[in-house]
Amino acid sequence: MSVGKIFKFHNDLDTDQIIPSQYLLLPTIDEMKVHTFESLDPEFPEKVKPGDYVVGGENFGCGSSREQAPSVLKALGVEAVIAKSFARIFYRNAINIGLPVIVCKELPNQVETGDEMELILTEGIAKAKGKVYSCTRLPEYMQNILNQGGLIASLNEEERL
């Protein structure tokens, strides 16, 4: 993976803070993505670039089970979400759509928005501020799912074979 900029958020960040419910009525993810993190950082959609990272604390993605929350992050080009822990439904939804979600207990306390980071999924490590952090190393089958664009895309690929 490449080096990207960090956008750091707090503990217990809920899906309504990622994409507020009033925007779920918009017809496409592309129309929704411009409202990502609107209540926390209204300029996030303009500032984030493909390959950047979202970093959170404990219980990232709690709240409702909307799959649009990881979808808008992926649509904006977020390379991965790294957090101390994830709400189970956010984690599943992210894997389903092909957005890497990585547990890394120590990194969130050591970095700030604007820091640069490199994530090496295959090794389960992140590098930031001159340090190497141990993260969840995804099993090969999960990495394959992510490489194919998520669980849905992976299952569709299996059907074609």
PDB file of C-alpha atoms in Angstrom:
ATOM      1  CA  MET A   1       0.000   0.000   0.000  1.00  0.00           C
ATOM      2  CA  SER A   2       1.016   3.579  -0.377  1.00  0.00           C
ATOM      3  CA  VAL A   3       1.647   6.378   2.059  1.00  0.00           C
ATOM      4  CA  GLY A   4      -1.429   8.452   2.832  1.00  0.00           C
ATOM      5  CA  LYS A   5      -2.564  11.196   5.162  1.00  0.00           C
ATOM      6  CA  ILE A   6      -4.398  10.425   8.410  1.00  0.00           C
ATOM      7  CA  PHE A   7      -7.791  11.869   9.323  1.00  0.00           C
ATOM      8  CA  LYS A   8      -8.296  11.111  13.017  1.00  0.00           C
ATOM      9  CA  PHE A   9     -11.642  10.842  14.805  1.00  0.00           C
ATOM     10  CA  HIS A  10     -12.826  10.094  18.344  1.00  0.00           C
ATOM     11  CA  ASN A  11     -14.096   7.053  20.264  1.00  0.00           C
ATOM     12  CA  ASP A  12     -17.676   5.877  19.708  1.00  0.00           C
ATOM     13  CA  LEU A  13     -17.952   7.535  16.315  1.00  0.00           C
ATOM     14  CA  ASP A  14     -21.378   6.526  15.068  1.00  0.00           C
ATOM     15  CA  THR A  15     -22.648   5.969  11.554  1.00  0.00           C
ATOM     16  CA  ASP A  16     -24.830   9.095  11.754  1.00  0.00           C
ATOM     17  CA  GLN A  17     -21.630  11.127  12.173  1.00  0.00           C
ATOM     18  CA  ILE A  18     -20.120   9.407   9.123  1.00  0.00           C
ATOM     19  CA  ILE A  19     -23.185   9.989   6.909  1.00  0.00           C
ATOM     20  CA  PRO A  20     -26.161  11.762   8.501  1.00  0.00           C
ATOM     21  CA  SER A  21     -29.505  10.012   8.053  1.00  0.00           C
ATOM     22  CA  GLN A  22     -31.124  12.846   6.063  1.00  0.00           C
ATOM     23  CA  TYR A  23     -28.712  12.128   3.182  1.00  0.00           C
ATOM     24  CA  LEU A  24     -29.644   8.455   2.938  1.00  0.00           C
ATOM     25  CA  LEU A  25     -32.539   9.527   0.729  1.00  0.00           C
ATOM     26  CA  LEU A  26     -30.139  10.654  -1.983  1.00  0.00           C
ATOM     27  CA  PRO A  27     -30.178   8.193  -4.891  1.00  0.00           C
ATOM     28  CA  THR A  28     -26.454   7.390  -5.138  1.00  0.00           C
ATOM     29  CA  ILE A  29     -23.364   6.978  -2.964  1.00  0.00           C
ATOM     30  CA  ASP A  30     -21.643   9.628  -5.125  1.00  0.00           C
ATOM     31  CA  GLU A  31     -24.314  12.144  -4.110  1.00  0.00           C
ATOM     32  CA  MET A  32     -24.061  11.091  -0.454  1.00  0.00           C
ATOM     33  CA  LYS A  33     -20.259  11.166  -0.175  1.00  0.00           C
ATOM     34  CA  VAL A  34     -20.063  14.970  -0.250  1.00  0.00           C
ATOM     35  CA  HIS A  35     -21.785  14.945   3.182  1.00  0.00           C
ATOM     36  CA  THR A  36     -19.322  12.533   4.844  1.00  0.00           C
ATOM     37  CA  PHE A  37     -18.386  13.660   8.379  1.00  0.00           C
ATOM     38  CA  GLU A  38     -20.409  16.842   7.783  1.00  0.00           C
ATOM     39  CA  SER A  39     -21.016  17.516  11.495  1.00  0.00           C
ATOM     40  CA  LEU A  40     -17.374  16.881  12.474  1.00  0.00           C
ATOM     41  CA  ASP A  41     -15.369  18.228   9.536  1.00  0.00           C
ATOM     42  CA  PRO A  42     -17.514  19.737   6.763  1.00  0.00           C
ATOM     43  CA  GLU A  43     -14.482  20.006   4.468  1.00  0.00           C
ATOM     44  CA  PHE A  44     -13.501  16.336   4.818  1.00  0.00           C
ATOM     45  CA  PRO A  45     -14.790  15.341   1.337  1.00  0.00           C
ATOM     46  CA  GLU A  46     -12.637  18.045  -0.274  1.00  0.00           C
ATOM     47  CA  LYS A  47      -9.553  17.357   1.861  1.00  0.00           C
ATOM     48  CA  VAL A  48      -9.412  13.545   1.731  1.00  0.00           C
ATOM     49  CA  LYS A  49      -7.549  12.086  -1.233  1.00  0.00           C
ATOM     50  CA  PRO A  50      -7.473   8.546  -2.622  1.00  0.00           C
ATOM     51  CA  GLY A  51      -5.045   6.559  -0.500  1.00  0.00           C
ATOM     52  CA  ASP A  52      -5.668   8.502   2.719  1.00  0.00           C
ATOM     53  CA  TYR A  53      -6.652   6.821   5.988  1.00  0.00           C
ATOM     54  CA  VAL A  54      -9.352   7.314   8.591  1.00  0.00           C
ATOM     55  CA  VAL A  55      -8.189   6.553  12.135  1.00  0.00           C
ATOM     56  CA  GLY A  56     -10.558   6.157  15.057  1.00  0.00           C
ATOM     57  CA  GLY A  57     -10.640   5.057  18.655  1.00  0.00           C
ATOM     58  CA  GLU A  58     -12.832   2.447  20.318  1.00  0.00           C
ATOM     59  CA  ASN A  59     -16.154   1.292  18.858  1.00  0.00           C
ATOM     60  CA  PHE A  60     -15.748   2.951  15.444  1.00  0.00           C
ATOM     61  CA  GLY A  61     -18.946   2.822  13.380  1.00  0.00           C
ATOM     62  CA  CYS A  62     -21.415   2.204  16.203  1.00  0.00           C
ATOM     63  CA  GLY A  63     -25.065   3.114  15.798  1.00  0.00           C
ATOM     64  CA  SER A  64     -27.322   2.057  12.975  1.00  0.00           C
ATOM     65  CA  SER A  65     -26.405  -0.669  10.534  1.00  0.00           C
ATOM     66  CA  ARG A  66     -26.362   1.502   7.407  1.00  0.00           C
ATOM     67  CA  GLU A  67     -23.989   0.155   4.788  1.00  0.00           C
ATOM     68  CA  GLN A  68     -23.734   3.646   3.305  1.00  0.00           C
ATOM     69  CA  ALA A  69     -21.297   4.598   6.104  1.00  0.00           C
ATOM     70  CA  PRO A  70     -18.376   2.484   4.827  1.00  0.00           C
ATOM     71  CA  SER A  71     -19.560   3.011   1.242  1.00  0.00           C
ATOM     72  CA  VAL A  72     -19.090   6.802   1.325  1.00  0.00           C
ATOM     73  CA  LEU A  73     -15.605   6.360   2.790  1.00  0.00           C
ATOM     74  CA  LYS A  74     -14.660   3.951   0.031  1.00  0.00           C
ATOM     75  CA  ALA A  75     -16.217   6.225  -2.620  1.00  0.00           C
ATOM     76  CA  LEU A  76     -14.023   9.098  -1.393  1.00  0.00           C
ATOM     77  CA  GLY A  77     -10.937   6.918  -1.883  1.00  0.00           C
ATOM     78  CA  VAL A  78     -10.193   6.121   1.768  1.00  0.00           C
ATOM     79  CA  GLU A  79      -7.600   3.327   1.652  1.00  0.00           C
ATOM     80  CA  ALA A  80      -8.572   1.811   5.016  1.00  0.00           C
ATOM     81  CA  VAL A  81     -10.065   2.582   8.408  1.00  0.00           C
ATOM     82  CA  ILE A  82      -7.784   1.854  11.353  1.00  0.00           C
ATOM     83  CA  ALA A  83      -9.249   1.891  14.869  1.00  0.00           C
ATOM     84  CA  LYS A  84      -8.816   0.432  18.339  1.00  0.00           C
ATOM     85  CA  SER A  85     -12.066  -1.499  17.827  1.00  0.00           C
ATOM     86  CA  PHE A  86     -15.077  -1.531  15.524  1.00  0.00           C
ATOM     87  CA  ALA A  87     -18.796  -1.938  15.949  1.00  0.00           C
ATOM     88  CA  ARG A  88     -19.492  -5.402  14.565  1.00  0.00           C
ATOM     89  CA  ILE A  89     -22.040  -4.342  11.912  1.00  0.00           C
ATOM     90  CA  PHE A  90     -19.765  -1.561  10.559  1.00  0.00           C
ATOM     91  CA  TYR A  91     -16.913  -4.053  10.323  1.00  0.00           C
ATOM     92  CA  ARG A  92     -19.048  -6.545   8.386  1.00  0.00           C
ATOM     93  CA  ASN A  93     -20.478  -3.889   6.081  1.00  0.00           C
ATOM     94  CA  ALA A  94     -16.980  -2.583   5.316  1.00  0.00           C
ATOM     95  CA  ILE A  95     -15.682  -6.053   4.401  1.00  0.00           C
ATOM     96  CA  ASN A  96     -18.813  -6.659   2.326  1.00  0.00           C
ATOM     97  CA  ILE A  97     -18.064  -3.622   0.154  1.00  0.00           C
ATOM     98  CA  GLY A  98     -14.271  -4.052   0.086  1.00  0.00           C
ATOM     99  CA  LEU A  99     -13.110  -1.365   2.528  1.00  0.00           C
ATOM    100  CA  PRO A 100     -10.254  -2.629   4.733  1.00  0.00           C
ATOM    101  CA  VAL A 101     -10.970  -2.186   8.448  1.00  0.00           C
ATOM    102  CA  ILE A 102      -7.954  -2.857  10.626  1.00  0.00           C
ATOM    103  CA  VAL A 103      -7.687  -3.092  14.397  1.00  0.00           C
ATOM    104  CA  CYS A 104      -4.560  -1.371  15.676  1.00  0.00           C
ATOM    105  CA  LYS A 105      -4.672  -0.756  19.428  1.00  0.00           C
ATOM    106  CA  GLU A 106      -1.715   1.612  19.887  1.00  0.00           C
ATOM    107  CA  LEU A 107      -1.596   3.706  16.712  1.00  0.00           C
ATOM    108  CA  PRO A 108      -4.695   5.903  17.332  1.00  0.00           C
ATOM    109  CA  ASN A 109      -3.185   7.369  20.525  1.00  0.00           C
ATOM    110  CA  GLN A 110       0.085   8.215  18.775  1.00  0.00           C
ATOM    111  CA  VAL A 111      -1.074   9.984  15.599  1.00  0.00           C
ATOM    112  CA  GLU A 112      -2.963  13.130  14.640  1.00  0.00           C
ATOM    113  CA  THR A 113      -4.837  14.376  11.601  1.00  0.00           C
ATOM    114  CA  GLY A 114      -2.307  15.319   8.947  1.00  0.00           C
ATOM    115  CA  ASP A 115       0.312  12.739   9.924  1.00  0.00           C
ATOM    116  CA  GLU A 116       1.389  10.359   7.175  1.00  0.00           C
ATOM    117  CA  MET A 117       1.006   6.613   7.474  1.00  0.00           C
ATOM    118  CA  GLU A 118       1.746   3.493   5.489  1.00  0.00           C
ATOM    119  CA  LEU A 119      -0.345   0.365   6.000  1.00  0.00           C
ATOM    120  CA  ILE A 120       1.027  -3.000   4.905  1.00  0.00           C
ATOM    121  CA  LEU A 121      -2.014  -5.271   5.066  1.00  0.00           C
ATOM    122  CA  THR A 122      -0.198  -8.481   4.178  1.00  0.00           C
ATOM    123  CA  GLU A 123       2.173  -8.024   7.116  1.00  0.00           C
ATOM    124  CA  GLY A 124      -0.322  -6.550   9.577  1.00  0.00           C
ATOM    125  CA  ILE A 125       1.723  -3.435  10.256  1.00  0.00           C
ATOM    126  CA  ALA A 126       1.296   0.318  10.031  1.00  0.00           C
ATOM    127  CA  LYS A 127       4.137   2.808   9.927  1.00  0.00           C
ATOM    128  CA  ALA A 128       3.689   6.363  11.189  1.00  0.00           C
ATOM    129  CA  LYS A 129       5.872   8.995  12.842  1.00  0.00           C
ATOM    130  CA  GLY A 130       8.953   6.779  12.586  1.00  0.00           C
ATOM    131  CA  LYS A 131       7.341   3.883  14.454  1.00  0.00           C
ATOM    132  CA  VAL A 132       5.974   0.502  13.392  1.00  0.00           C
ATOM    133  CA  TYR A 133       2.640  -0.576  14.862  1.00  0.00           C
ATOM    134  CA  SER A 134       1.300  -4.097  15.013  1.00  0.00           C
ATOM    135  CA  CYS A 135      -2.198  -4.382  13.566  1.00  0.00           C
ATOM    136  CA  THR A 136      -4.646  -7.135  12.759  1.00  0.00           C
ATOM    137  CA  ARG A 137      -3.216  -9.278  10.012  1.00  0.00           C
ATOM    138  CA  LEU A 138      -6.141 -10.348   7.885  1.00  0.00           C
ATOM    139  CA  PRO A 139      -6.284 -13.999   6.891  1.00  0.00           C
ATOM    140  CA  GLU A 140      -5.525 -14.682   3.237  1.00  0.00           C
ATOM    141  CA  TYR A 141      -9.162 -15.441   2.388  1.00  0.00           C
ATOM    142  CA  MET A 142     -10.242 -12.019   3.774  1.00  0.00           C
ATOM    143  CA  GLN A 143      -7.490 -10.266   1.845  1.00  0.00           C
ATOM    144  CA  ASN A 144      -8.731 -12.034  -1.296  1.00  0.00           C
ATOM    145  CA  ILE A 145     -12.264 -10.791  -0.595  1.00  0.00           C
ATOM    146  CA  LEU A 146     -10.956  -7.227  -0.229  1.00  0.00           C
ATOM    147  CA  ASN A 147      -8.805  -7.561  -3.366  1.00  0.00           C
ATOM    148  CA  GLN A 148     -11.900  -8.561  -5.334  1.00  0.00           C
ATOM    149  CA  GLY A 149     -13.816  -5.494  -4.144  1.00  0.00           C
ATOM    150  CA  GLY A 150     -15.682  -7.012  -1.197  1.00  0.00           C
ATOM    151  CA  LEU A 151     -17.774 -10.039  -0.322  1.00  0.00           C
ATOM    152  CA  ILE A 152     -20.506  -9.358  -2.883  1.00  0.00           C
ATOM    153  CA  ALA A 153     -17.989  -8.980  -5.711  1.00  0.00           C
ATOM    154  CA  SER A 154     -16.133 -12.071  -4.499  1.00  0.00           C
ATOM    155  CA  LEU A 155     -19.283 -14.191  -4.489  1.00  0.00           C
ATOM    156  CA  ASN A 156     -20.240 -12.903  -7.930  1.00  0.00           C
ATOM    157  CA  GLU A 157     -16.761 -13.851  -9.189  1.00  0.00           C
ATOM    158  CA  GLU A 158     -17.146 -17.373  -7.797  1.00  0.00           C
ATOM    159  CA  GLU A 159     -20.455 -17.744  -9.642  1.00  0.00           C
ATOM    160  CA  ARG A 160     -18.782 -16.807 -12.934  1.00  0.00           C
ATOM    161  CA  LEU A 161     -16.122 -19.526 -12.545  1.00  0.00           C
TER     162      LEU A 161
END
